[in-house]
Amino acid sequence: MIFTLFKLPILCLECCLKNMDSLDLLFLSFTSRKLLNLIRRTRTSVIRFGVECDSAGYRTVVTIVRRGGVENGKWTFNLPFSVPGIKKWIKGWEFMRNPNNSIQSYTTVSHIHEELNLGLAYLMYLFKCKTLRVSITGLTTIDNGKLKFLIENFRIAERFEVSAPMHSTFQCDPEIFQSKELVMGGEWITRDILFGLKCSCIFLKNCHILQMKDFEAFIRRWFNSTDTEFRQLAMVVDLPRNRFNLKRQKLMKWDPEMRSRYYPFNETEALDCENGKDCVRNDGLLATVLKKQKMFIFVVWHDRHPDVTGLQIV
C-alpha cells in the first residue's frame, strides 16, 4: 500500500515531520523543493551540529543533536573509494545508509573539507540551525592550511576544539575565532594573539611562548575593562611556582559568603576554587585566580553561587 504524504492535512503533515529522524528529513529534502521548504518551516528539535575531523584528513563525522543533547543521526564524509552496500547518488554525493541511524558519503573531490563545508551549509539551511561545535582529533599534526580553512569557512558559534598536535608556525587573525569556547594548543599563541581572542572561554594547552607576565597582563586588562561576556582563561604552561604579581587588584582569600567554593568549569567538571585568590571589579564582577599543577586559571563569577550538582570536582 502506498502512503501519500502530501494528502495529509498540513497540521498532521507537520506533526509527522517533527517526529521523523533527522536523516529521514535530510533524504526527504532531496526529493523536491516543496518538501525542502516544508521541512524548513517545520519547527524541528535540532539545536546544534557537532563536527569531528580527523587531523590526517581522511574522514569527518557530523553529528545532528536534538533538544536535550540527544544525538539523532550522523553523516560521515569520506574520501572517494569503492565500498560495498546500498549506495545512491544525490546532489553529487554517493550515499550509503547504515542501520545505526548514520549515513556515509563518498565524493569525487580530494579535499574532504570542501565537501564538509557544502554539507554543513545544507544542514544549517535545512534545519535553520547555526549552533556548531567542531573538534579536530588524531595523533597526526594537522596541516596549517587545512586548519586555517576550517576556521575561516565555518562560523563555529559554540565550541572549537583542537586536540590534535599543531604546528608552532601556524598563524591566523585571532578575530576569526567566533566560538564562545576555544580549546587548542598554545604553541603559536603570543600575547597579542591572546589579547585579540574574543571567545568567552579559552583553554590553551602546551603554551611555549606565553609567560606569567602575559597571564597577569590579561587579568589586569579584564580588570580595567567593561567586558561582561568573558568567563574563563586556562593556560597549561611550565612556569616557576612564583606568586601572582597583581598588587593593584588587591587579591583576597576565599570568603564563602562572597562566592561558592566550586566553579562550573565545563559540562562535566566543577573547579575547586578554595585556594584561589579573588578580586572585585568596580562594576561588582568577582573573579578568581588560581594555579593547579601546571595550569594557570582565571575565572569570572557571573553567578557567585552556581549549581554544580552532578559535576565532578577537580
PDB file of C-alpha atoms in Angstrom:
ATOM      1  CA  MET A   1       0.000   0.000   0.000  1.00  0.00           C
ATOM      2  CA  ILE A   2       1.392   3.396  -0.972  1.00  0.00           C
ATOM      3  CA  PHE A   3       1.130   6.173   1.591  1.00  0.00           C
ATOM      4  CA  THR A   4       0.896   9.644   0.010  1.00  0.00           C
ATOM      5  CA  LEU A   5       2.417  12.071   2.456  1.00  0.00           C
ATOM      6  CA  PHE A   6       1.018  15.205   0.858  1.00  0.00           C
ATOM      7  CA  LYS A   7      -2.589  14.016   1.162  1.00  0.00           C
ATOM      8  CA  LEU A   8      -2.402  14.611   4.913  1.00  0.00           C
ATOM      9  CA  PRO A   9      -3.756  17.880   6.336  1.00  0.00           C
ATOM     10  CA  ILE A  10      -0.954  20.405   6.853  1.00  0.00           C
ATOM     11  CA  LEU A  11      -1.026  20.138  10.674  1.00  0.00           C
ATOM     12  CA  CYS A  12      -0.818  16.343  10.519  1.00  0.00           C
ATOM     13  CA  LEU A  13       1.975  16.582   7.967  1.00  0.00           C
ATOM     14  CA  GLU A  14       3.999  18.942  10.188  1.00  0.00           C
ATOM     15  CA  CYS A  15       3.412  16.625  13.163  1.00  0.00           C
ATOM     16  CA  CYS A  16       4.803  13.692  11.126  1.00  0.00           C
ATOM     17  CA  LEU A  17       7.871  15.704  10.126  1.00  0.00           C
ATOM     18  CA  LYS A  18       8.544  16.768  13.714  1.00  0.00           C
ATOM     19  CA  ASN A  19       8.671  13.126  14.813  1.00  0.00           C
ATOM     20  CA  MET A  20      10.896  11.874  11.997  1.00  0.00           C
ATOM     21  CA  ASP A  21      14.587  11.173  12.459  1.00  0.00           C
ATOM     22  CA  SER A  22      16.866  13.915  11.204  1.00  0.00           C
ATOM     23  CA  LEU A  23      18.379  11.705   8.491  1.00  0.00           C
ATOM     24  CA  ASP A  24      14.906  10.855   7.160  1.00  0.00           C
ATOM     25  CA  LEU A  25      14.204  14.573   6.927  1.00  0.00           C
ATOM     26  CA  LEU A  26      17.525  15.059   5.142  1.00  0.00           C
ATOM     27  CA  PHE A  27      16.679  12.467   2.479  1.00  0.00           C
ATOM     28  CA  LEU A  28      13.136  13.795   2.116  1.00  0.00           C
ATOM     29  CA  SER A  29      14.522  17.265   1.493  1.00  0.00           C
ATOM     30  CA  PHE A  30      16.413  15.898  -1.528  1.00  0.00           C
ATOM     31  CA  THR A  31      13.203  14.705  -3.232  1.00  0.00           C
ATOM     32  CA  SER A  32      11.556  18.037  -4.014  1.00  0.00           C
ATOM     33  CA  ARG A  33      11.753  21.768  -3.426  1.00  0.00           C
ATOM     34  CA  LYS A  34       8.262  21.618  -1.920  1.00  0.00           C
ATOM     35  CA  LEU A  35       9.354  19.178   0.804  1.00  0.00           C
ATOM     36  CA  LEU A  36      12.564  21.110   1.409  1.00  0.00           C
ATOM     37  CA  ASN A  37      10.596  24.294   2.112  1.00  0.00           C
ATOM     38  CA  LEU A  38       8.066  22.442   4.262  1.00  0.00           C
ATOM     39  CA  ILE A  39      10.811  20.919   6.425  1.00  0.00           C
ATOM     40  CA  ARG A  40      12.383  24.345   6.809  1.00  0.00           C
ATOM     41  CA  ARG A  41       9.046  25.764   8.014  1.00  0.00           C
ATOM     42  CA  THR A  42       8.571  22.920  10.489  1.00  0.00           C
ATOM     43  CA  ARG A  43       9.938  23.650  13.941  1.00  0.00           C
ATOM     44  CA  THR A  44      12.181  20.610  14.460  1.00  0.00           C
ATOM     45  CA  SER A  45      14.048  19.985  17.702  1.00  0.00           C
ATOM     46  CA  VAL A  46      17.523  20.149  16.120  1.00  0.00           C
ATOM     47  CA  ILE A  47      19.613  22.508  18.270  1.00  0.00           C
ATOM     48  CA  ARG A  48      23.189  22.053  17.046  1.00  0.00           C
ATOM     49  CA  PHE A  49      25.680  20.124  14.934  1.00  0.00           C
ATOM     50  CA  GLY A  50      28.885  18.524  16.162  1.00  0.00           C
ATOM     51  CA  VAL A  51      31.794  18.082  13.753  1.00  0.00           C
ATOM     52  CA  GLU A  52      34.706  15.743  14.469  1.00  0.00           C
ATOM     53  CA  CYS A  53      37.568  15.949  11.982  1.00  0.00           C
ATOM     54  CA  ASP A  54      40.454  13.521  11.613  1.00  0.00           C
ATOM     55  CA  SER A  55      43.697  15.519  11.644  1.00  0.00           C
ATOM     56  CA  ALA A  56      45.020  13.327   8.810  1.00  0.00           C
ATOM     57  CA  GLY A  57      42.091  14.451   6.656  1.00  0.00           C
ATOM     58  CA  TYR A  58      40.620  11.041   5.772  1.00  0.00           C
ATOM     59  CA  ARG A  59      37.162  11.333   7.323  1.00  0.00           C
ATOM     60  CA  THR A  60      34.894  13.786   9.108  1.00  0.00           C
ATOM     61  CA  VAL A  61      31.764  12.996  11.132  1.00  0.00           C
ATOM     62  CA  VAL A  62      28.868  15.433  11.557  1.00  0.00           C
ATOM     63  CA  THR A  63      26.531  14.626  14.465  1.00  0.00           C
ATOM     64  CA  ILE A  64      22.999  16.051  14.491  1.00  0.00           C
ATOM     65  CA  VAL A  65      21.904  16.875  18.049  1.00  0.00           C
ATOM     66  CA  ARG A  66      18.316  17.453  19.156  1.00  0.00           C
ATOM     67  CA  ARG A  67      16.910  19.199  22.198  1.00  0.00           C
ATOM     68  CA  GLY A  68      18.157  17.664  25.446  1.00  0.00           C
ATOM     69  CA  GLY A  69      21.553  16.827  23.929  1.00  0.00           C
ATOM     70  CA  VAL A  70      20.229  13.670  22.197  1.00  0.00           C
ATOM     71  CA  GLU A  71      22.181  12.548  19.124  1.00  0.00           C
ATOM     72  CA  ASN A  72      19.787  11.974  16.225  1.00  0.00           C
ATOM     73  CA  GLY A  73      21.933  10.886  13.323  1.00  0.00           C
ATOM     74  CA  LYS A  74      25.450  11.059  11.909  1.00  0.00           C
ATOM     75  CA  TRP A  75      26.753  11.988   8.481  1.00  0.00           C
ATOM     76  CA  THR A  76      30.297  10.788   7.737  1.00  0.00           C
ATOM     77  CA  PHE A  77      32.273  12.381   4.912  1.00  0.00           C
ATOM     78  CA  ASN A  78      34.937  10.110   3.380  1.00  0.00           C
ATOM     79  CA  LEU A  79      37.494  10.352   0.638  1.00  0.00           C
ATOM     80  CA  PRO A  80      36.393   8.584  -2.581  1.00  0.00           C
ATOM     81  CA  PHE A  81      36.910   4.835  -2.805  1.00  0.00           C
ATOM     82  CA  SER A  82      34.764   1.826  -3.691  1.00  0.00           C
ATOM     83  CA  VAL A  83      32.647   0.485  -0.819  1.00  0.00           C
ATOM     84  CA  PRO A  84      30.093  -2.323  -0.615  1.00  0.00           C
ATOM     85  CA  GLY A  85      26.475  -1.681   0.333  1.00  0.00           C
ATOM     86  CA  ILE A  86      23.418   0.168  -0.875  1.00  0.00           C
ATOM     87  CA  LYS A  87      24.534   3.406  -2.488  1.00  0.00           C
ATOM     88  CA  LYS A  88      22.690   6.257  -4.100  1.00  0.00           C
ATOM     89  CA  TRP A  89      23.924   9.378  -5.841  1.00  0.00           C
ATOM     90  CA  ILE A  90      22.219  12.539  -4.566  1.00  0.00           C
ATOM     91  CA  LYS A  91      23.382  16.094  -5.272  1.00  0.00           C
ATOM     92  CA  GLY A  92      26.910  14.914  -6.111  1.00  0.00           C
ATOM     93  CA  TRP A  93      27.311  12.702  -3.021  1.00  0.00           C
ATOM     94  CA  GLU A  94      27.410   8.913  -3.076  1.00  0.00           C
ATOM     95  CA  PHE A  95      25.382   7.896  -0.015  1.00  0.00           C
ATOM     96  CA  MET A  96      25.393   4.637   1.904  1.00  0.00           C
ATOM     97  CA  ARG A  97      22.809   4.276   4.671  1.00  0.00           C
ATOM     98  CA  ASN A  98      23.758   2.254   7.750  1.00  0.00           C
ATOM     99  CA  PRO A  99      21.289   0.597  10.160  1.00  0.00           C
ATOM    100  CA  ASN A 100      22.625   2.575  13.155  1.00  0.00           C
ATOM    101  CA  ASN A 101      20.979   5.850  12.069  1.00  0.00           C
ATOM    102  CA  SER A 102      24.011   7.079  10.190  1.00  0.00           C
ATOM    103  CA  ILE A 103      24.982   7.715   6.594  1.00  0.00           C
ATOM    104  CA  GLN A 104      28.306   7.811   4.798  1.00  0.00           C
ATOM    105  CA  SER A 105      29.032   9.826   1.691  1.00  0.00           C
ATOM    106  CA  TYR A 106      31.906   9.412  -0.722  1.00  0.00           C
ATOM    107  CA  THR A 107      32.803  12.269  -3.006  1.00  0.00           C
ATOM    108  CA  THR A 108      34.840  12.738  -6.134  1.00  0.00           C
ATOM    109  CA  VAL A 109      36.661  15.690  -4.581  1.00  0.00           C
ATOM    110  CA  SER A 110      40.034  15.094  -2.955  1.00  0.00           C
ATOM    111  CA  HIS A 111      39.653  17.994  -0.495  1.00  0.00           C
ATOM    112  CA  ILE A 112      37.268  16.494   2.042  1.00  0.00           C
ATOM    113  CA  HIS A 113      36.816  19.758   3.928  1.00  0.00           C
ATOM    114  CA  GLU A 114      35.284  21.441   0.875  1.00  0.00           C
ATOM    115  CA  GLU A 115      32.570  18.765   0.767  1.00  0.00           C
ATOM    116  CA  LEU A 116      32.121  19.082   4.523  1.00  0.00           C
ATOM    117  CA  ASN A 117      31.579  22.803   4.102  1.00  0.00           C
ATOM    118  CA  LEU A 118      28.864  22.193   1.482  1.00  0.00           C
ATOM    119  CA  GLY A 119      27.192  19.509   3.596  1.00  0.00           C
ATOM    120  CA  LEU A 120      27.148  21.655   6.740  1.00  0.00           C
ATOM    121  CA  ALA A 121      25.785  24.629   4.819  1.00  0.00           C
ATOM    122  CA  TYR A 122      22.938  22.424   3.565  1.00  0.00           C
ATOM    123  CA  LEU A 123      22.167  21.063   7.059  1.00  0.00           C
ATOM    124  CA  MET A 124      22.140  24.543   8.574  1.00  0.00           C
ATOM    125  CA  TYR A 125      19.851  25.782   5.810  1.00  0.00           C
ATOM    126  CA  LEU A 126      17.510  22.795   6.139  1.00  0.00           C
ATOM    127  CA  PHE A 127      17.151  22.850   9.932  1.00  0.00           C
ATOM    128  CA  LYS A 128      17.596  26.615  10.333  1.00  0.00           C
ATOM    129  CA  CYS A 129      20.229  25.975  12.994  1.00  0.00           C
ATOM    130  CA  LYS A 130      23.586  27.742  13.239  1.00  0.00           C
ATOM    131  CA  THR A 131      24.961  26.407  16.517  1.00  0.00           C
ATOM    132  CA  LEU A 132      28.076  24.402  15.745  1.00  0.00           C
ATOM    133  CA  ARG A 133      30.720  22.526  17.708  1.00  0.00           C
ATOM    134  CA  VAL A 134      33.899  21.451  15.944  1.00  0.00           C
ATOM    135  CA  SER A 135      36.659  19.189  17.278  1.00  0.00           C
ATOM    136  CA  ILE A 136      39.807  18.060  15.479  1.00  0.00           C
ATOM    137  CA  THR A 137      41.279  14.850  16.854  1.00  0.00           C
ATOM    138  CA  GLY A 138      44.117  12.499  15.975  1.00  0.00           C
ATOM    139  CA  LEU A 139      47.820  11.909  16.500  1.00  0.00           C
ATOM    140  CA  THR A 140      48.875  13.444  13.183  1.00  0.00           C
ATOM    141  CA  THR A 141      49.917  17.101  13.308  1.00  0.00           C
ATOM    142  CA  ILE A 142      47.213  18.986  11.441  1.00  0.00           C
ATOM    143  CA  ASP A 143      48.250  20.814   8.310  1.00  0.00           C
ATOM    144  CA  ASN A 144      48.286  24.613   8.711  1.00  0.00           C
ATOM    145  CA  GLY A 145      46.303  25.134   5.507  1.00  0.00           C
ATOM    146  CA  LYS A 146      43.543  22.690   6.487  1.00  0.00           C
ATOM    147  CA  LEU A 147      43.229  24.182   9.954  1.00  0.00           C
ATOM    148  CA  LYS A 148      43.015  27.710   8.594  1.00  0.00           C
ATOM    149  CA  PHE A 149      40.393  26.575   6.046  1.00  0.00           C
ATOM    150  CA  LEU A 150      38.193  25.165   8.841  1.00  0.00           C
ATOM    151  CA  ILE A 151      38.493  28.299  10.967  1.00  0.00           C
ATOM    152  CA  GLU A 152      37.825  30.719   8.113  1.00  0.00           C
ATOM    153  CA  ASN A 153      34.941  28.824   6.486  1.00  0.00           C
ATOM    154  CA  PHE A 154      32.916  27.597   9.460  1.00  0.00           C
ATOM    155  CA  ARG A 155      31.032  30.038  11.671  1.00  0.00           C
ATOM    156  CA  ILE A 156      31.600  27.996  14.823  1.00  0.00           C
ATOM    157  CA  ALA A 157      29.162  29.512  17.295  1.00  0.00           C
ATOM    158  CA  GLU A 158      29.581  27.270  20.319  1.00  0.00           C
ATOM    159  CA  ARG A 159      32.852  25.364  20.727  1.00  0.00           C
ATOM    160  CA  PHE A 160      36.035  24.871  18.697  1.00  0.00           C
ATOM    161  CA  GLU A 161      38.477  22.277  19.992  1.00  0.00           C
ATOM    162  CA  VAL A 162      41.783  21.120  18.519  1.00  0.00           C
ATOM    163  CA  SER A 163      43.162  18.162  20.463  1.00  0.00           C
ATOM    164  CA  ALA A 164      45.445  17.072  17.616  1.00  0.00           C
ATOM    165  CA  PRO A 165      49.029  18.405  17.581  1.00  0.00           C
ATOM    166  CA  MET A 166      49.535  21.794  15.917  1.00  0.00           C
ATOM    167  CA  HIS A 167      52.489  23.356  14.134  1.00  0.00           C
ATOM    168  CA  SER A 168      54.160  26.172  16.036  1.00  0.00           C
ATOM    169  CA  THR A 169      54.307  28.009  12.687  1.00  0.00           C
ATOM    170  CA  PHE A 170      50.516  28.274  12.435  1.00  0.00           C
ATOM    171  CA  GLN A 171      49.265  31.848  12.009  1.00  0.00           C
ATOM    172  CA  CYS A 172      45.866  33.493  11.600  1.00  0.00           C
ATOM    173  CA  ASP A 173      43.926  36.549  12.677  1.00  0.00           C
ATOM    174  CA  PRO A 174      42.649  35.860  16.243  1.00  0.00           C
ATOM    175  CA  GLU A 175      39.419  37.715  15.474  1.00  0.00           C
ATOM    176  CA  ILE A 176      38.482  34.884  13.085  1.00  0.00           C
ATOM    177  CA  PHE A 177      37.636  32.705  16.090  1.00  0.00           C
ATOM    178  CA  GLN A 178      33.897  33.261  16.622  1.00  0.00           C
ATOM    179  CA  SER A 179      33.095  30.438  19.068  1.00  0.00           C
ATOM    180  CA  LYS A 180      32.156  31.021  22.691  1.00  0.00           C
ATOM    181  CA  GLU A 181      34.585  28.264  23.763  1.00  0.00           C
ATOM    182  CA  LEU A 182      38.076  27.742  22.349  1.00  0.00           C
ATOM    183  CA  VAL A 183      40.262  24.745  23.267  1.00  0.00           C
ATOM    184  CA  MET A 184      43.525  24.323  21.381  1.00  0.00           C
ATOM    185  CA  GLY A 185      47.294  24.172  21.556  1.00  0.00           C
ATOM    186  CA  GLY A 186      49.071  27.337  22.580  1.00  0.00           C
ATOM    187  CA  GLU A 187      52.304  26.621  20.715  1.00  0.00           C
ATOM    188  CA  TRP A 188      51.683  29.581  18.393  1.00  0.00           C
ATOM    189  CA  ILE A 189      49.890  31.917  20.835  1.00  0.00           C
ATOM    190  CA  THR A 190      51.648  35.211  21.609  1.00  0.00           C
ATOM    191  CA  ARG A 191      50.428  37.952  23.950  1.00  0.00           C
ATOM    192  CA  ASP A 192      48.975  39.951  21.045  1.00  0.00           C
ATOM    193  CA  ILE A 193      47.066  36.906  19.777  1.00  0.00           C
ATOM    194  CA  LEU A 194      45.775  36.105  23.281  1.00  0.00           C
ATOM    195  CA  PHE A 195      44.519  39.668  23.707  1.00  0.00           C
ATOM    196  CA  GLY A 196      42.892  39.520  20.259  1.00  0.00           C
ATOM    197  CA  LEU A 197      40.744  36.452  21.040  1.00  0.00           C
ATOM    198  CA  LYS A 198      37.064  37.322  21.522  1.00  0.00           C
ATOM    199  CA  CYS A 199      35.994  33.939  22.953  1.00  0.00           C
ATOM    200  CA  SER A 200      34.395  33.952  26.408  1.00  0.00           C
ATOM    201  CA  CYS A 201      36.029  30.644  27.477  1.00  0.00           C
ATOM    202  CA  ILE A 202      39.652  29.938  26.467  1.00  0.00           C
ATOM    203  CA  PHE A 203      41.702  26.815  27.257  1.00  0.00           C
ATOM    204  CA  LEU A 204      45.250  26.795  25.856  1.00  0.00           C
ATOM    205  CA  LYS A 205      47.476  23.710  26.088  1.00  0.00           C
ATOM    206  CA  ASN A 206      51.237  23.476  25.555  1.00  0.00           C
ATOM    207  CA  CYS A 207      51.905  27.210  25.835  1.00  0.00           C
ATOM    208  CA  HIS A 208      55.562  27.701  24.916  1.00  0.00           C
ATOM    209  CA  ILE A 209      55.616  31.430  24.174  1.00  0.00           C
ATOM    210  CA  LEU A 210      53.304  32.863  26.840  1.00  0.00           C
ATOM    211  CA  GLN A 211      54.789  33.677  30.246  1.00  0.00           C
ATOM    212  CA  MET A 212      53.480  34.531  33.689  1.00  0.00           C
ATOM    213  CA  LYS A 213      53.615  38.260  32.925  1.00  0.00           C
ATOM    214  CA  ASP A 214      51.297  37.711  29.924  1.00  0.00           C
ATOM    215  CA  PHE A 215      48.783  35.875  32.114  1.00  0.00           C
ATOM    216  CA  GLU A 216      48.918  38.701  34.675  1.00  0.00           C
ATOM    217  CA  ALA A 217      48.569  41.325  31.928  1.00  0.00           C
ATOM    218  CA  PHE A 218      45.440  39.562  30.646  1.00  0.00           C
ATOM    219  CA  ILE A 219      43.885  39.748  34.119  1.00  0.00           C
ATOM    220  CA  ARG A 220      44.775  43.414  34.555  1.00  0.00           C
ATOM    221  CA  ARG A 221      43.308  44.126  31.113  1.00  0.00           C
ATOM    222  CA  TRP A 222      39.992  42.499  32.104  1.00  0.00           C
ATOM    223  CA  PHE A 223      40.007  44.268  35.484  1.00  0.00           C
ATOM    224  CA  ASN A 224      40.296  47.680  33.806  1.00  0.00           C
ATOM    225  CA  SER A 225      37.708  46.916  31.109  1.00  0.00           C
ATOM    226  CA  THR A 226      33.909  46.858  30.937  1.00  0.00           C
ATOM    227  CA  ASP A 227      33.782  43.382  29.374  1.00  0.00           C
ATOM    228  CA  THR A 228      30.763  41.469  30.744  1.00  0.00           C
ATOM    229  CA  GLU A 229      30.977  38.470  28.366  1.00  0.00           C
ATOM    230  CA  PHE A 230      34.305  36.895  29.331  1.00  0.00           C
ATOM    231  CA  ARG A 231      34.110  33.833  31.623  1.00  0.00           C
ATOM    232  CA  GLN A 232      37.408  31.950  31.919  1.00  0.00           C
ATOM    233  CA  LEU A 233      41.001  31.521  30.795  1.00  0.00           C
ATOM    234  CA  ALA A 234      43.087  28.409  31.472  1.00  0.00           C
ATOM    235  CA  MET A 235      46.706  28.029  30.339  1.00  0.00           C
ATOM    236  CA  VAL A 236      48.769  24.840  30.617  1.00  0.00           C
ATOM    237  CA  VAL A 237      52.341  26.055  30.831  1.00  0.00           C
ATOM    238  CA  ASP A 238      55.552  25.069  32.594  1.00  0.00           C
ATOM    239  CA  LEU A 239      56.259  28.198  34.657  1.00  0.00           C
ATOM    240  CA  PRO A 240      58.012  28.747  38.000  1.00  0.00           C
ATOM    241  CA  ARG A 241      55.957  28.499  41.198  1.00  0.00           C
ATOM    242  CA  ASN A 242      56.118  32.216  41.908  1.00  0.00           C
ATOM    243  CA  ARG A 243      53.116  34.164  43.191  1.00  0.00           C
ATOM    244  CA  PHE A 244      50.822  36.285  41.076  1.00  0.00           C
ATOM    245  CA  ASN A 245      52.022  39.883  40.811  1.00  0.00           C
ATOM    246  CA  LEU A 246      48.606  41.561  40.959  1.00  0.00           C
ATOM    247  CA  LYS A 247      49.013  44.098  43.755  1.00  0.00           C
ATOM    248  CA  ARG A 248      46.719  46.710  42.196  1.00  0.00           C
ATOM    249  CA  GLN A 249      43.877  44.199  42.075  1.00  0.00           C
ATOM    250  CA  LYS A 250      44.047  43.611  45.867  1.00  0.00           C
ATOM    251  CA  LEU A 251      43.731  39.837  45.812  1.00  0.00           C
ATOM    252  CA  MET A 252      41.714  38.381  48.691  1.00  0.00           C
ATOM    253  CA  LYS A 253      41.313  34.936  50.229  1.00  0.00           C
ATOM    254  CA  TRP A 254      38.150  32.947  49.601  1.00  0.00           C
ATOM    255  CA  ASP A 255      35.135  34.167  51.551  1.00  0.00           C
ATOM    256  CA  PRO A 256      32.228  31.614  51.469  1.00  0.00           C
ATOM    257  CA  GLU A 257      29.735  34.471  51.748  1.00  0.00           C
ATOM    258  CA  MET A 258      31.169  36.177  48.675  1.00  0.00           C
ATOM    259  CA  ARG A 259      31.139  33.157  46.362  1.00  0.00           C
ATOM    260  CA  SER A 260      30.821  29.389  46.160  1.00  0.00           C
ATOM    261  CA  ARG A 261      33.787  27.076  46.512  1.00  0.00           C
ATOM    262  CA  TYR A 262      33.083  25.337  43.194  1.00  0.00           C
ATOM    263  CA  TYR A 263      33.041  26.866  39.719  1.00  0.00           C
ATOM    264  CA  PRO A 264      31.346  25.021  36.761  1.00  0.00           C
ATOM    265  CA  PHE A 265      34.405  24.702  34.518  1.00  0.00           C
ATOM    266  CA  ASN A 266      32.742  22.709  31.718  1.00  0.00           C
ATOM    267  CA  GLU A 267      29.781  20.392  31.098  1.00  0.00           C
ATOM    268  CA  THR A 268      31.167  17.596  33.281  1.00  0.00           C
ATOM    269  CA  GLU A 269      33.583  19.203  35.774  1.00  0.00           C
ATOM    270  CA  ALA A 270      33.499  21.793  38.550  1.00  0.00           C
ATOM    271  CA  LEU A 271      36.674  23.538  39.662  1.00  0.00           C
ATOM    272  CA  ASP A 272      37.595  23.617  43.367  1.00  0.00           C
ATOM    273  CA  CYS A 273      38.482  27.287  43.977  1.00  0.00           C
ATOM    274  CA  GLU A 274      39.033  27.126  47.749  1.00  0.00           C
ATOM    275  CA  ASN A 275      42.695  28.125  47.401  1.00  0.00           C
ATOM    276  CA  GLY A 276      42.057  30.734  44.723  1.00  0.00           C
ATOM    277  CA  LYS A 277      42.603  34.460  45.193  1.00  0.00           C
ATOM    278  CA  ASP A 278      39.698  36.815  44.493  1.00  0.00           C
ATOM    279  CA  CYS A 279      39.371  40.332  43.152  1.00  0.00           C
ATOM    280  CA  VAL A 280      36.286  42.504  42.650  1.00  0.00           C
ATOM    281  CA  ARG A 281      35.945  44.928  39.751  1.00  0.00           C
ATOM    282  CA  ASN A 282      34.323  48.377  40.021  1.00  0.00           C
ATOM    283  CA  ASP A 283      31.094  47.067  38.480  1.00  0.00           C
ATOM    284  CA  GLY A 284      30.850  44.314  41.122  1.00  0.00           C
ATOM    285  CA  LEU A 285      32.016  41.367  38.997  1.00  0.00           C
ATOM    286  CA  LEU A 286      34.121  38.983  41.076  1.00  0.00           C
ATOM    287  CA  ALA A 287      36.960  36.935  39.598  1.00  0.00           C
ATOM    288  CA  THR A 288      39.288  34.243  40.929  1.00  0.00           C
ATOM    289  CA  VAL A 289      42.909  33.468  40.087  1.00  0.00           C
ATOM    290  CA  LEU A 290      44.433  30.088  40.956  1.00  0.00           C
ATOM    291  CA  LYS A 291      47.112  27.606  39.962  1.00  0.00           C
ATOM    292  CA  LYS A 292      46.654  23.842  39.727  1.00  0.00           C
ATOM    293  CA  GLN A 293      49.827  21.923  38.886  1.00  0.00           C
ATOM    294  CA  LYS A 294      50.930  23.416  35.533  1.00  0.00           C
ATOM    295  CA  MET A 295      47.605  25.117  34.844  1.00  0.00           C
ATOM    296  CA  PHE A 296      47.055  28.829  35.460  1.00  0.00           C
ATOM    297  CA  ILE A 297      43.352  29.653  35.704  1.00  0.00           C
ATOM    298  CA  PHE A 298      41.325  32.880  35.730  1.00  0.00           C
ATOM    299  CA  VAL A 299      37.522  32.648  36.097  1.00  0.00           C
ATOM    300  CA  VAL A 300      34.759  35.263  36.367  1.00  0.00           C
ATOM    301  CA  TRP A 301      31.769  34.535  38.618  1.00  0.00           C
ATOM    302  CA  HIS A 302      28.710  35.703  36.680  1.00  0.00           C
ATOM    303  CA  ASP A 303      26.785  33.524  39.150  1.00  0.00           C
ATOM    304  CA  ARG A 304      28.521  33.604  42.529  1.00  0.00           C
ATOM    305  CA  HIS A 305      26.703  30.523  43.842  1.00  0.00           C
ATOM    306  CA  PRO A 306      26.181  28.218  40.840  1.00  0.00           C
ATOM    307  CA  ASP A 307      24.555  24.797  40.965  1.00  0.00           C
ATOM    308  CA  VAL A 308      27.240  22.142  40.356  1.00  0.00           C
ATOM    309  CA  THR A 309      25.065  19.113  41.080  1.00  0.00           C
ATOM    310  CA  GLY A 310      26.237  16.100  39.063  1.00  0.00           C
ATOM    311  CA  LEU A 311      29.598  17.647  38.114  1.00  0.00           C
ATOM    312  CA  GLN A 312      32.896  16.013  39.004  1.00  0.00           C
ATOM    313  CA  ILE A 313      35.031  18.121  41.351  1.00  0.00           C
ATOM    314  CA  VAL A 314      38.572  18.695  40.062  1.00  0.00           C
TER     315      VAL A 314
END
